[in-house]
Amino acid sequence: MSGIFGVVSKEDCAELLFYGTDYHSHLGTEYGGMAVLGEGFARQIHDLRQSQFKSKFFQDVGHMSGNKGIGVVSALDEQPIYLNSRFGPFCLATSGIVENAEALAAELMKKGMSFSEVSPRSVNATELIAKLITQGTDLVDGIERVFDLIEGSCSLLLLHRAGIYAARDRFGYMPLIAGKGPRGWAITTETCAFANLGFEVVKYMEPGEIVLLNEDGIMQRRPGRGRTQQICTFLWIYTGFPASSYEGINTEIVRERCGRYLAKQDGDIRADLVSGIPDSGLSHGLGYAMESGIPFRRPLVKYTPGYGRSYTPPSQQTRDLIARMKLIPIKEVIDGNRIVICEDSIVRGTQLKNFAVAKLWGCGAKEIHVRPACPPLMFPCVFNLSTRSISELAARRAIRSLEGHDLADVSEYIDHTSPKYGQMVDWIAKDLGVTTLRYQTVDDMVSAIGLPRQKLCLYCWTGQCPKAACPHAAFDIVEAMKSSGKRKAMKDQVDQQQLW
Ligand code: SF4
């Protein structure tokens, strides 16, 4: 998962861009990049695997000047990409995943194109998208071409002398939000970047919508395709920052509501304190405490100085060591108490078991009741917005152990009213070594967010995704070509009025 930020200012924008991009550090862990357009392009990319965005880019800001710029904290590839094209030079930053990148790159290479950037995958997806865009009749047409041709998801910011073209992924898996402030206009993945920089949200972009930001304001270049929306539910449960809102719905408030639903399910549970696993579990725990009336306390605190979230040590052993070191138990809060502990989700369950539950028992907890804010995870993300694999999921390990083998059809284990679901949860509780375990239901999670169910991606829990959106569904190249043809007619009709 990557985060992108762009700004057009009446003055020099480098500092705004630096802080705005830095507010996306919780999303990416591999590379950071900034590009500014003044008299010419200035671009800088740094490896963030062993350090943090601010420390790497602090010196660069003084050497970049211009009134418009884009930035990215990237989960995979080096970006922004610079390309000198027939539409003029531009820089591109993207957020998403292109499943068919190799096939698309092979097609372009047949036409004589070359690729220069390195990537952990065989193709740098941002470079590929930049080159696909240049195949269009203009930049907007090229961006729509990308929407038609890729399998997966892609939101992007394109920095050009005309301004910043911002395009939200056609299914809207990741958000893109436009803002206005006294110094100009901005576009962001995370609205938490706006508050301290003086921007206010003016538009939650729709899936497939394309806008242009420049000194005149924000102009729509293509309307959205709102009915296809499938925004990632995990943004509210875990990945998003508490101060951020998506589709106008704040993350902290959703987490509090998740905690309230968990408490309602528990009825008259007897406990001495409620808490959460830092960081995101704390907001769920607060909601639980508010609903149940049980005091919120902190038996586990996270030591963040010196351990930035983006610090990713090279080996699993070192990562485990860091995870163990970060979470510190407070014996005086834990000893002799019955504890309800909320967690955003249980992926493998190993860190929860080894670094939280073990510490609570070790400090004298009398009972431990674990309450994850989402249902058991059954499937890895189809859009690779997370790194988990199916075999390592705690629910899948439970099913394998109960059945003696992996199951292709896990629908009985997904149904929270079925006996098999109960057996699976009991197995996970035993494996974690906790007194009780009770998961959130899909319905309560959806209610806590407050969007219609069909506008949310719930694939991680239900395994269902709409055929049109699913990269696992057969990709229909004929349909893609047809919609390419339809674009010309639409182009003449499109409303290019200034929005703000
Ligand atoms: S599959 Fe899961 S992580 Fe991926 S977009 Fe859907 S909800 Fe988000």
Short mmCIF file of C-alpha atoms and ligand atoms in Angstrom, two decimals:
data_model
loop_
_atom_site.label_atom_id
_atom_site.label_comp_id
_atom_site.label_asym_id
_atom_site.label_seq_id
_atom_site.Cartn_x
_atom_site.Cartn_y
_atom_site.Cartn_z
CA MET A 1 0.00 0.00 0.00
CA SER A 2 1.40 3.41 -0.95
CA GLY A 3 0.33 6.96 -0.15
CA ILE A 4 0.44 9.90 -2.58
CA PHE A 5 0.22 13.65 -2.00
CA GLY A 6 0.23 16.60 -4.39
CA VAL A 7 0.09 20.35 -3.95
CA VAL A 8 -0.27 23.49 -6.10
CA SER A 9 0.59 26.63 -4.19
CA LYS A 10 0.60 30.35 -4.77
CA GLU A 11 4.13 30.30 -3.33
CA ASP A 12 6.94 27.79 -3.27
CA CYS A 13 5.43 24.41 -2.39
CA ALA A 14 8.45 22.28 -1.40
CA GLU A 15 7.88 22.51 2.35
CA LEU A 16 4.13 21.83 2.08
CA LEU A 17 4.91 18.86 -0.12
CA PHE A 18 7.52 17.55 2.31
CA TYR A 19 5.19 17.57 5.31
CA GLY A 20 2.15 16.43 3.34
CA THR A 21 3.98 13.43 1.94
CA ASP A 22 5.51 12.61 5.32
CA TYR A 23 1.97 12.21 6.74
CA HIS A 24 1.75 9.04 4.58
CA SER A 25 4.68 7.32 6.27
CA HIS A 26 2.38 4.75 7.94
CA LEU A 27 1.43 3.37 4.51
CA GLY A 28 4.72 2.64 2.75
CA THR A 29 7.96 1.08 3.87
CA GLU A 30 10.24 0.85 0.84
CA TYR A 31 10.84 4.16 -0.98
CA GLY A 32 9.93 7.82 -0.64
CA GLY A 33 9.96 10.33 -3.48
CA MET A 34 9.21 13.97 -4.24
CA ALA A 35 9.07 15.90 -7.52
CA VAL A 36 8.63 19.67 -7.81
CA LEU A 37 8.03 21.72 -10.96
CA GLY A 38 9.36 25.26 -11.09
CA GLU A 39 11.54 26.44 -13.94
CA GLY A 40 12.26 22.76 -14.49
CA PHE A 41 11.64 19.47 -12.71
CA ALA A 42 13.50 18.63 -9.49
CA ARG A 43 13.10 15.06 -8.27
CA GLN A 44 14.47 13.04 -5.36
CA ILE A 45 13.96 9.40 -4.35
CA HIS A 46 15.31 7.70 -1.21
CA ASP A 47 15.31 4.17 0.16
CA LEU A 48 13.22 4.18 3.38
CA ARG A 49 13.81 0.59 4.48
CA GLN A 50 16.25 1.58 7.18
CA SER A 51 15.15 5.12 7.93
CA GLN A 52 12.24 7.52 7.95
CA PHE A 53 10.92 9.92 5.32
CA LYS A 54 11.64 13.11 7.28
CA SER A 55 15.25 12.31 8.03
CA LYS A 56 15.97 11.36 4.41
CA PHE A 57 14.29 14.33 2.71
CA PHE A 58 14.99 17.10 5.20
CA GLN A 59 18.08 18.30 3.35
CA ASP A 60 16.49 17.98 -0.11
CA VAL A 61 13.67 20.44 0.55
CA GLY A 62 16.04 23.42 0.52
CA HIS A 63 17.23 22.45 -2.96
CA MET A 64 13.78 22.01 -4.54
CA SER A 65 11.71 24.95 -5.67
CA GLY A 66 8.54 25.42 -7.66
CA ASN A 67 4.86 26.00 -7.04
CA LYS A 68 3.56 22.51 -7.77
CA GLY A 69 4.75 19.09 -6.72
CA ILE A 70 3.89 15.47 -6.00
CA GLY A 71 5.20 13.08 -3.35
CA VAL A 72 4.88 9.41 -2.53
CA VAL A 73 5.68 6.93 0.23
CA SER A 74 5.86 3.72 -1.70
CA ALA A 75 5.30 0.13 -0.58
CA LEU A 76 7.17 -1.37 -3.51
CA ASP A 77 8.76 0.56 -6.36
CA GLU A 78 10.98 3.59 -6.69
CA GLN A 79 8.93 6.62 -7.75
CA PRO A 80 7.97 9.29 -8.90
CA ILE A 81 9.01 8.40 -12.46
CA TYR A 82 10.15 11.16 -14.82
CA LEU A 83 9.29 10.78 -18.50
CA ASN A 84 9.84 13.12 -21.42
CA SER A 85 6.88 12.41 -23.69
CA ARG A 86 5.14 13.79 -26.78
CA PHE A 87 2.80 15.56 -24.33
CA GLY A 88 5.80 17.23 -22.71
CA PRO A 89 7.81 16.06 -19.70
CA PHE A 90 5.95 14.80 -16.64
CA CYS A 91 6.49 13.05 -13.32
CA LEU A 92 4.20 10.27 -12.11
CA ALA A 93 3.45 8.77 -8.69
CA THR A 94 1.04 5.85 -8.23
CA SER A 95 -0.71 3.92 -5.47
CA GLY A 96 -2.02 0.43 -6.18
CA ILE A 97 -1.01 -2.83 -7.77
CA VAL A 98 -0.93 -3.93 -11.41
CA GLU A 99 -1.42 -7.68 -11.56
CA ASN A 100 -0.86 -7.98 -15.30
CA ALA A 101 2.21 -5.69 -15.39
CA GLU A 102 4.42 -8.24 -17.13
CA ALA A 103 1.91 -8.92 -19.91
CA LEU A 104 1.34 -5.21 -20.52
CA ALA A 105 5.09 -4.51 -20.51
CA ALA A 106 5.62 -7.33 -23.02
CA GLU A 107 3.02 -5.72 -25.32
CA LEU A 108 4.78 -2.35 -25.12
CA MET A 109 8.17 -3.93 -25.74
CA LYS A 110 6.77 -5.54 -28.90
CA LYS A 111 6.02 -1.98 -30.03
CA GLY A 112 9.65 -1.05 -29.42
CA MET A 113 9.44 0.50 -25.95
CA SER A 114 12.13 -0.08 -23.33
CA PHE A 115 12.02 -0.07 -19.52
CA SER A 116 14.83 1.28 -17.41
CA GLU A 117 13.73 1.26 -13.75
CA VAL A 118 14.53 -1.54 -11.32
CA SER A 119 11.84 -3.17 -9.18
CA PRO A 120 11.44 -6.13 -6.82
CA ARG A 121 8.99 -7.30 -9.49
CA SER A 122 10.21 -7.59 -13.07
CA VAL A 123 8.64 -4.25 -14.06
CA ASN A 124 8.41 -0.98 -12.17
CA ALA A 125 4.61 -0.52 -12.26
CA THR A 126 4.82 3.28 -12.17
CA GLU A 127 7.14 3.32 -15.19
CA LEU A 128 4.77 0.95 -16.99
CA ILE A 129 1.78 3.19 -16.23
CA ALA A 130 3.70 6.29 -17.39
CA LYS A 131 4.38 4.59 -20.71
CA LEU A 132 0.81 3.37 -21.08
CA ILE A 133 -0.40 6.94 -20.53
CA THR A 134 1.75 8.15 -23.44
CA GLN A 135 -0.18 5.75 -25.72
CA GLY A 136 -3.33 7.87 -25.35
CA THR A 137 -4.44 10.72 -27.59
CA ASP A 138 -3.75 13.10 -24.68
CA LEU A 139 -2.88 12.71 -21.00
CA VAL A 140 -6.49 12.25 -19.84
CA ASP A 141 -7.18 9.71 -22.54
CA GLY A 142 -3.93 7.95 -21.59
CA ILE A 143 -5.00 7.75 -17.94
CA GLU A 144 -8.35 6.27 -18.94
CA ARG A 145 -6.47 3.81 -21.10
CA VAL A 146 -4.62 2.69 -17.96
CA PHE A 147 -7.95 2.19 -16.17
CA ASP A 148 -9.15 0.02 -19.03
CA LEU A 149 -6.04 -2.09 -19.42
CA ILE A 150 -4.79 -2.89 -15.95
CA GLU A 151 -5.96 -5.73 -13.74
CA GLY A 152 -5.79 -4.59 -10.13
CA SER A 153 -5.94 -1.06 -8.85
CA CYS A 154 -4.21 2.23 -9.55
CA SER A 155 -4.66 5.80 -8.34
CA LEU A 156 -2.15 8.34 -9.61
CA LEU A 157 -0.79 11.88 -9.58
CA LEU A 158 0.79 13.24 -12.75
CA LEU A 159 2.83 16.44 -12.50
CA HIS A 160 2.84 18.40 -15.77
CA ARG A 161 3.28 22.03 -16.78
CA ALA A 162 -0.54 22.22 -17.06
CA GLY A 163 -0.88 21.24 -13.38
CA ILE A 164 -1.38 18.03 -11.42
CA TYR A 165 -3.67 15.43 -12.97
CA ALA A 166 -5.16 13.32 -10.17
CA ALA A 167 -7.00 10.10 -10.98
CA ARG A 168 -8.64 7.73 -8.52
CA ASP A 169 -8.59 4.02 -9.24
CA ARG A 170 -11.68 2.96 -11.23
CA PHE A 171 -12.99 0.79 -8.36
CA GLY A 172 -11.81 3.16 -5.65
CA TYR A 173 -9.90 0.62 -3.53
CA MET A 174 -7.74 3.45 -2.29
CA PRO A 175 -9.12 6.94 -1.59
CA LEU A 176 -8.03 10.21 -3.18
CA ILE A 177 -9.22 13.47 -1.66
CA ALA A 178 -8.94 17.06 -2.86
CA GLY A 179 -8.45 19.97 -0.48
CA LYS A 180 -8.31 23.75 -0.53
CA GLY A 181 -6.36 26.10 1.72
CA PRO A 182 -5.16 29.70 1.92
CA ARG A 183 -1.97 28.79 0.08
CA GLY A 184 -3.46 26.66 -2.71
CA TRP A 185 -4.88 23.25 -3.48
CA ALA A 186 -3.83 19.75 -2.51
CA ILE A 187 -4.67 16.15 -3.24
CA THR A 188 -4.03 13.29 -0.82
CA THR A 189 -4.53 9.64 0.03
CA GLU A 190 -4.76 10.46 3.75
CA THR A 191 -6.74 13.49 4.95
CA CYS A 192 -4.66 13.54 8.15
CA ALA A 193 -2.15 15.41 5.93
CA PHE A 194 -4.54 18.38 5.63
CA ALA A 195 -5.29 19.61 9.15
CA ASN A 196 -1.89 21.02 10.14
CA LEU A 197 -1.11 22.33 6.65
CA GLY A 198 -4.25 24.47 6.50
CA PHE A 199 -6.24 22.49 3.91
CA GLU A 200 -9.90 21.54 4.09
CA VAL A 201 -11.52 18.72 2.20
CA VAL A 202 -13.47 19.95 -0.82
CA LYS A 203 -14.02 16.63 -2.57
CA TYR A 204 -13.76 12.90 -1.96
CA MET A 205 -12.98 11.86 -5.50
CA GLU A 206 -15.13 9.16 -7.02
CA PRO A 207 -13.75 5.94 -8.48
CA GLY A 208 -12.51 6.63 -12.01
CA GLU A 209 -12.73 10.41 -11.62
CA ILE A 210 -9.94 12.55 -13.10
CA VAL A 211 -9.30 16.16 -12.02
CA LEU A 212 -6.66 18.77 -12.82
CA LEU A 213 -5.25 21.02 -10.09
CA ASN A 214 -3.48 24.21 -11.09
CA GLU A 215 -3.25 27.89 -10.22
CA ASP A 216 -6.88 28.36 -11.35
CA GLY A 217 -8.29 25.74 -8.95
CA ILE A 218 -9.52 22.19 -9.44
CA MET A 219 -11.16 21.24 -12.72
CA GLN A 220 -12.93 17.99 -13.43
CA ARG A 221 -11.59 16.23 -16.50
CA ARG A 222 -13.65 13.04 -16.27
CA PRO A 223 -16.62 12.29 -14.00
CA GLY A 224 -16.43 9.33 -11.64
CA ARG A 225 -17.92 5.87 -11.94
CA GLY A 226 -19.34 5.84 -8.40
CA ARG A 227 -21.56 2.80 -8.75
CA THR A 228 -18.52 0.52 -9.10
CA GLN A 229 -16.99 1.55 -5.78
CA GLN A 230 -15.25 -1.12 -3.71
CA ILE A 231 -13.20 0.80 -1.16
CA CYS A 232 -10.84 -1.23 1.07
CA THR A 233 -12.54 -1.91 4.43
CA PHE A 234 -9.16 -2.40 6.07
CA LEU A 235 -8.48 1.34 5.83
CA TRP A 236 -10.91 1.91 8.69
CA ILE A 237 -10.04 -1.23 10.64
CA TYR A 238 -6.24 -1.05 10.58
CA THR A 239 -4.23 0.61 7.80
CA GLY A 240 -5.62 4.15 7.84
CA PHE A 241 -4.53 6.84 10.26
CA PRO A 242 -7.08 7.73 13.01
CA ALA A 243 -7.26 11.40 11.96
CA SER A 244 -8.08 10.46 8.35
CA SER A 245 -11.50 10.21 6.74
CA TYR A 246 -12.45 8.25 3.64
CA GLU A 247 -15.75 8.90 1.84
CA GLY A 248 -16.38 11.45 4.60
CA ILE A 249 -16.20 8.83 7.37
CA ASN A 250 -13.55 9.30 10.05
CA THR A 251 -11.36 6.33 10.98
CA GLU A 252 -11.20 6.96 14.75
CA ILE A 253 -15.00 7.19 14.95
CA VAL A 254 -15.40 3.91 13.03
CA ARG A 255 -12.94 2.19 15.37
CA GLU A 256 -14.85 3.45 18.38
CA ARG A 257 -18.07 2.12 16.85
CA CYS A 258 -16.35 -1.25 16.20
CA GLY A 259 -15.46 -1.41 19.90
CA ARG A 260 -19.03 -0.55 20.88
CA TYR A 261 -20.37 -3.40 18.71
CA LEU A 262 -17.90 -5.81 20.31
CA ALA A 263 -19.05 -4.73 23.77
CA LYS A 264 -22.73 -5.14 22.81
CA GLN A 265 -22.01 -8.72 21.69
CA ASP A 266 -20.41 -9.46 25.05
CA GLY A 267 -23.45 -8.44 27.06
CA ASP A 268 -22.65 -8.52 30.76
CA ILE A 269 -18.99 -9.58 30.64
CA ARG A 270 -17.17 -9.12 33.96
CA ALA A 271 -13.76 -7.52 33.59
CA ASP A 272 -11.60 -5.07 35.51
CA LEU A 273 -10.23 -3.15 32.55
CA VAL A 274 -10.41 -2.75 28.78
CA SER A 275 -7.54 -1.93 26.49
CA GLY A 276 -6.22 -2.39 22.98
CA ILE A 277 -3.04 -3.50 21.28
CA PRO A 278 -1.26 -0.27 20.25
CA ASP A 279 -1.75 1.53 17.98
CA SER A 280 -4.99 0.82 16.13
CA GLY A 281 -6.40 -1.56 18.77
CA LEU A 282 -6.52 1.33 21.26
CA SER A 283 -9.34 3.11 19.39
CA HIS A 284 -11.37 -0.10 19.23
CA GLY A 285 -10.71 -0.57 22.96
CA LEU A 286 -11.90 2.96 23.73
CA GLY A 287 -15.20 2.23 22.01
CA TYR A 288 -15.56 -1.00 23.98
CA ALA A 289 -14.92 0.87 27.24
CA MET A 290 -17.44 3.60 26.39
CA GLU A 291 -20.16 1.07 25.64
CA SER A 292 -19.49 -1.35 28.51
CA GLY A 293 -18.62 1.18 31.21
CA ILE A 294 -15.50 -0.86 32.09
CA PRO A 295 -12.49 1.44 32.70
CA PHE A 296 -10.04 1.92 29.85
CA ARG A 297 -6.46 1.40 30.97
CA ARG A 298 -3.12 0.65 29.30
CA PRO A 299 -1.55 -2.66 30.35
CA LEU A 300 0.70 -2.56 27.26
CA VAL A 301 2.39 0.57 25.94
CA LYS A 302 4.42 0.98 22.79
CA TYR A 303 7.88 2.48 22.91
CA THR A 304 7.95 4.48 19.67
CA PRO A 305 11.03 6.73 20.02
CA GLY A 306 13.72 5.08 17.97
CA TYR A 307 11.35 2.54 16.40
CA GLY A 308 9.54 4.31 13.56
CA ARG A 309 6.76 2.39 11.90
CA SER A 310 8.62 2.41 8.61
CA TYR A 311 11.74 0.89 10.12
CA THR A 312 11.87 -2.55 8.53
CA PRO A 313 14.83 -4.68 9.59
CA PRO A 314 16.04 -7.08 6.92
CA SER A 315 15.42 -10.43 8.63
CA GLN A 316 12.25 -11.94 10.14
CA GLN A 317 14.23 -12.71 13.29
CA THR A 318 15.16 -9.04 13.74
CA ARG A 319 11.60 -7.92 12.93
CA ASP A 320 10.28 -10.25 15.64
CA LEU A 321 12.86 -8.94 18.05
CA ILE A 322 11.85 -5.33 17.36
CA ALA A 323 8.14 -6.21 17.72
CA ARG A 324 8.89 -7.83 21.08
CA MET A 325 10.96 -4.87 22.25
CA LYS A 326 8.43 -2.20 21.25
CA LEU A 327 5.54 -3.43 23.44
CA ILE A 328 6.20 -2.94 27.14
CA PRO A 329 3.87 -4.40 29.80
CA ILE A 330 2.97 -2.41 32.94
CA LYS A 331 2.79 -5.00 35.72
CA GLU A 332 1.10 -2.57 38.11
CA VAL A 333 -1.87 -2.30 35.70
CA ILE A 334 -2.02 -5.98 34.78
CA ASP A 335 -1.44 -7.96 37.99
CA GLY A 336 -4.55 -9.78 39.26
CA ASN A 337 -6.89 -8.19 36.70
CA ARG A 338 -9.45 -9.60 34.24
CA ILE A 339 -8.55 -7.89 30.97
CA VAL A 340 -10.50 -7.32 27.75
CA ILE A 341 -8.04 -6.55 24.99
CA CYS A 342 -9.15 -5.31 21.56
CA GLU A 343 -7.08 -5.91 18.45
CA ASP A 344 -7.67 -4.59 14.92
CA SER A 345 -7.39 -8.06 13.37
CA ILE A 346 -5.70 -11.43 13.80
CA VAL A 347 -3.53 -12.29 10.81
CA ARG A 348 -1.11 -15.03 11.82
CA GLY A 349 -1.71 -14.59 15.53
CA THR A 350 1.97 -15.15 16.34
CA GLN A 351 2.79 -11.59 17.41
CA LEU A 352 -0.42 -11.35 19.47
CA LYS A 353 0.42 -14.64 21.17
CA ASN A 354 4.12 -14.12 21.74
CA PHE A 355 4.38 -10.39 22.35
CA ALA A 356 1.07 -9.43 24.00
CA VAL A 357 -0.73 -12.42 25.54
CA ALA A 358 2.50 -13.94 26.92
CA LYS A 359 3.43 -10.61 28.52
CA LEU A 360 -0.02 -10.18 30.09
CA TRP A 361 0.06 -13.68 31.62
CA GLY A 362 3.67 -13.10 32.66
CA CYS A 363 2.65 -10.00 34.61
CA GLY A 364 -0.13 -11.78 36.50
CA ALA A 365 -3.30 -11.26 34.40
CA LYS A 366 -6.19 -13.26 35.88
CA GLU A 367 -8.20 -13.56 32.63
CA ILE A 368 -7.55 -12.40 29.05
CA HIS A 369 -10.49 -11.83 26.69
CA VAL A 370 -9.41 -11.00 23.12
CA ARG A 371 -11.80 -9.07 20.86
CA PRO A 372 -10.69 -8.51 17.22
CA ALA A 373 -12.50 -5.63 15.48
CA CYS A 374 -13.01 -7.61 12.28
CA PRO A 375 -14.08 -11.21 11.49
CA PRO A 376 -11.54 -14.05 10.98
CA LEU A 377 -9.34 -13.32 7.96
CA MET A 378 -9.92 -16.05 5.39
CA PHE A 379 -8.31 -14.74 2.20
CA PRO A 380 -5.21 -12.69 1.36
CA CYS A 381 -5.87 -9.37 -0.37
CA VAL A 382 -6.63 -9.82 -4.07
CA PHE A 383 -5.08 -6.46 -4.75
CA ASN A 384 -1.94 -7.20 -2.78
CA LEU A 385 -2.63 -4.31 -0.45
CA SER A 386 -1.22 -6.56 2.29
CA THR A 387 1.55 -9.12 2.32
CA ARG A 388 -0.11 -12.08 4.04
CA SER A 389 -0.42 -15.45 2.31
CA ILE A 390 -3.39 -17.79 2.67
CA SER A 391 -1.55 -20.63 4.43
CA GLU A 392 -0.28 -18.46 7.29
CA LEU A 393 -3.67 -17.02 8.28
CA ALA A 394 -4.68 -18.17 11.77
CA ALA A 395 -8.20 -19.15 10.59
CA ARG A 396 -6.76 -21.29 7.79
CA ARG A 397 -4.37 -23.03 10.19
CA ALA A 398 -7.33 -23.79 12.44
CA ILE A 399 -9.34 -25.22 9.53
CA ARG A 400 -6.39 -27.32 8.39
CA SER A 401 -5.96 -28.70 11.88
CA LEU A 402 -9.69 -29.41 12.35
CA GLU A 403 -10.21 -30.97 8.90
CA GLY A 404 -6.81 -32.62 8.55
CA HIS A 405 -6.26 -30.81 5.22
CA ASP A 406 -6.88 -27.46 3.46
CA LEU A 407 -10.42 -26.78 2.29
CA ALA A 408 -11.35 -25.13 -1.00
CA ASP A 409 -14.84 -24.23 0.21
CA VAL A 410 -14.70 -22.52 3.61
CA SER A 411 -18.22 -21.06 3.55
CA GLU A 412 -19.30 -22.95 6.70
CA TYR A 413 -16.35 -21.49 8.57
CA ILE A 414 -17.25 -17.99 7.36
CA ASP A 415 -20.83 -18.26 8.68
CA HIS A 416 -20.57 -17.05 12.29
CA THR A 417 -23.78 -18.92 13.23
CA SER A 418 -22.43 -22.35 12.17
CA PRO A 419 -20.95 -24.95 14.58
CA LYS A 420 -17.81 -25.12 12.41
CA TYR A 421 -17.22 -21.39 12.91
CA GLY A 422 -17.43 -21.98 16.70
CA GLN A 423 -14.91 -24.84 16.51
CA MET A 424 -12.52 -22.68 14.49
CA VAL A 425 -12.70 -19.80 16.97
CA ASP A 426 -12.18 -22.21 19.91
CA TRP A 427 -9.11 -23.64 18.15
CA ILE A 428 -7.62 -20.15 17.64
CA ALA A 429 -8.38 -19.17 21.26
CA LYS A 430 -6.59 -22.29 22.48
CA ASP A 431 -3.67 -21.63 20.19
CA LEU A 432 -3.37 -18.04 21.45
CA GLY A 433 -3.75 -19.25 25.02
CA VAL A 434 -6.50 -16.79 26.00
CA THR A 435 -9.54 -17.14 28.27
CA THR A 436 -12.05 -16.20 25.55
CA LEU A 437 -11.96 -15.00 21.95
CA ARG A 438 -14.89 -13.40 20.16
CA TYR A 439 -14.64 -11.81 16.70
CA GLN A 440 -16.64 -8.96 15.20
CA THR A 441 -19.26 -10.08 12.66
CA VAL A 442 -19.23 -8.85 9.05
CA ASP A 443 -22.60 -7.16 9.56
CA ASP A 444 -21.43 -5.24 12.64
CA MET A 445 -18.20 -4.22 10.91
CA VAL A 446 -20.17 -2.90 7.92
CA SER A 447 -22.59 -1.07 10.26
CA ALA A 448 -19.66 0.48 12.13
CA ILE A 449 -18.35 1.96 8.87
CA GLY A 450 -21.78 3.10 7.73
CA LEU A 451 -21.38 2.71 3.95
CA PRO A 452 -23.68 0.44 1.96
CA ARG A 453 -22.21 -3.06 1.95
CA GLN A 454 -21.90 -3.13 -1.85
CA LYS A 455 -19.55 -0.13 -1.77
CA LEU A 456 -17.02 -1.94 0.46
CA CYS A 457 -14.41 -4.53 -0.46
CA LEU A 458 -14.96 -7.41 2.02
CA TYR A 459 -12.93 -9.99 0.14
CA CYS A 460 -10.52 -10.65 3.04
CA TRP A 461 -13.40 -12.05 5.10
CA THR A 462 -16.01 -13.28 2.63
CA GLY A 463 -13.94 -14.24 -0.43
CA GLN A 464 -16.50 -12.41 -2.56
CA CYS A 465 -15.60 -9.66 -4.94
CA PRO A 466 -17.62 -8.36 -7.87
CA LYS A 467 -16.58 -10.05 -11.10
CA ALA A 468 -15.88 -6.76 -12.82
CA ALA A 469 -13.49 -5.68 -10.12
CA CYS A 470 -11.73 -8.94 -9.42
CA PRO A 471 -8.33 -9.48 -11.01
CA HIS A 472 -8.97 -13.21 -10.58
CA ALA A 473 -11.92 -12.99 -12.96
CA ALA A 474 -11.16 -13.48 -16.65
CA PHE A 475 -9.91 -10.17 -18.02
CA ASP A 476 -11.96 -9.18 -21.03
CA ILE A 477 -9.62 -7.44 -23.44
CA VAL A 478 -12.45 -7.00 -25.99
CA GLU A 479 -14.52 -5.03 -23.46
CA ALA A 480 -11.44 -2.99 -22.57
CA MET A 481 -10.94 -2.07 -26.21
CA LYS A 482 -14.62 -1.21 -26.64
CA SER A 483 -14.54 1.20 -23.75
CA SER A 484 -11.43 2.75 -25.26
CA GLY A 485 -13.53 3.53 -28.35
CA LYS A 486 -16.36 4.96 -26.26
CA ARG A 487 -14.00 7.46 -24.69
CA LYS A 488 -13.81 9.70 -27.74
CA ALA A 489 -17.58 10.31 -27.73
CA MET A 490 -17.51 10.96 -23.99
CA LYS A 491 -14.62 13.38 -24.36
CA ASP A 492 -16.75 15.78 -26.41
CA GLN A 493 -19.52 15.75 -23.83
CA VAL A 494 -17.51 15.93 -20.67
CA ASP A 495 -18.04 18.83 -18.37
CA GLN A 496 -14.72 20.59 -17.89
CA GLN A 497 -16.04 23.33 -15.65
CA GLN A 498 -14.06 24.57 -12.70
CA LEU A 499 -15.22 22.84 -9.52
CA TRP A 500 -13.44 24.92 -6.86
S1 SF4 B 1 -9.06 -7.72 -0.21
FE1 SF4 B 1 -8.94 -6.91 1.92
S2 SF4 B 1 -7.04 -5.64 2.05
FE2 SF4 B 1 -7.54 -6.02 -0.15
S3 SF4 B 1 -8.76 -4.23 -0.81
FE3 SF4 B 1 -10.23 -5.81 -0.15
S4 SF4 B 1 -10.58 -5.40 2.06
FE4 SF4 B 1 -8.72 -4.27 1.45
#
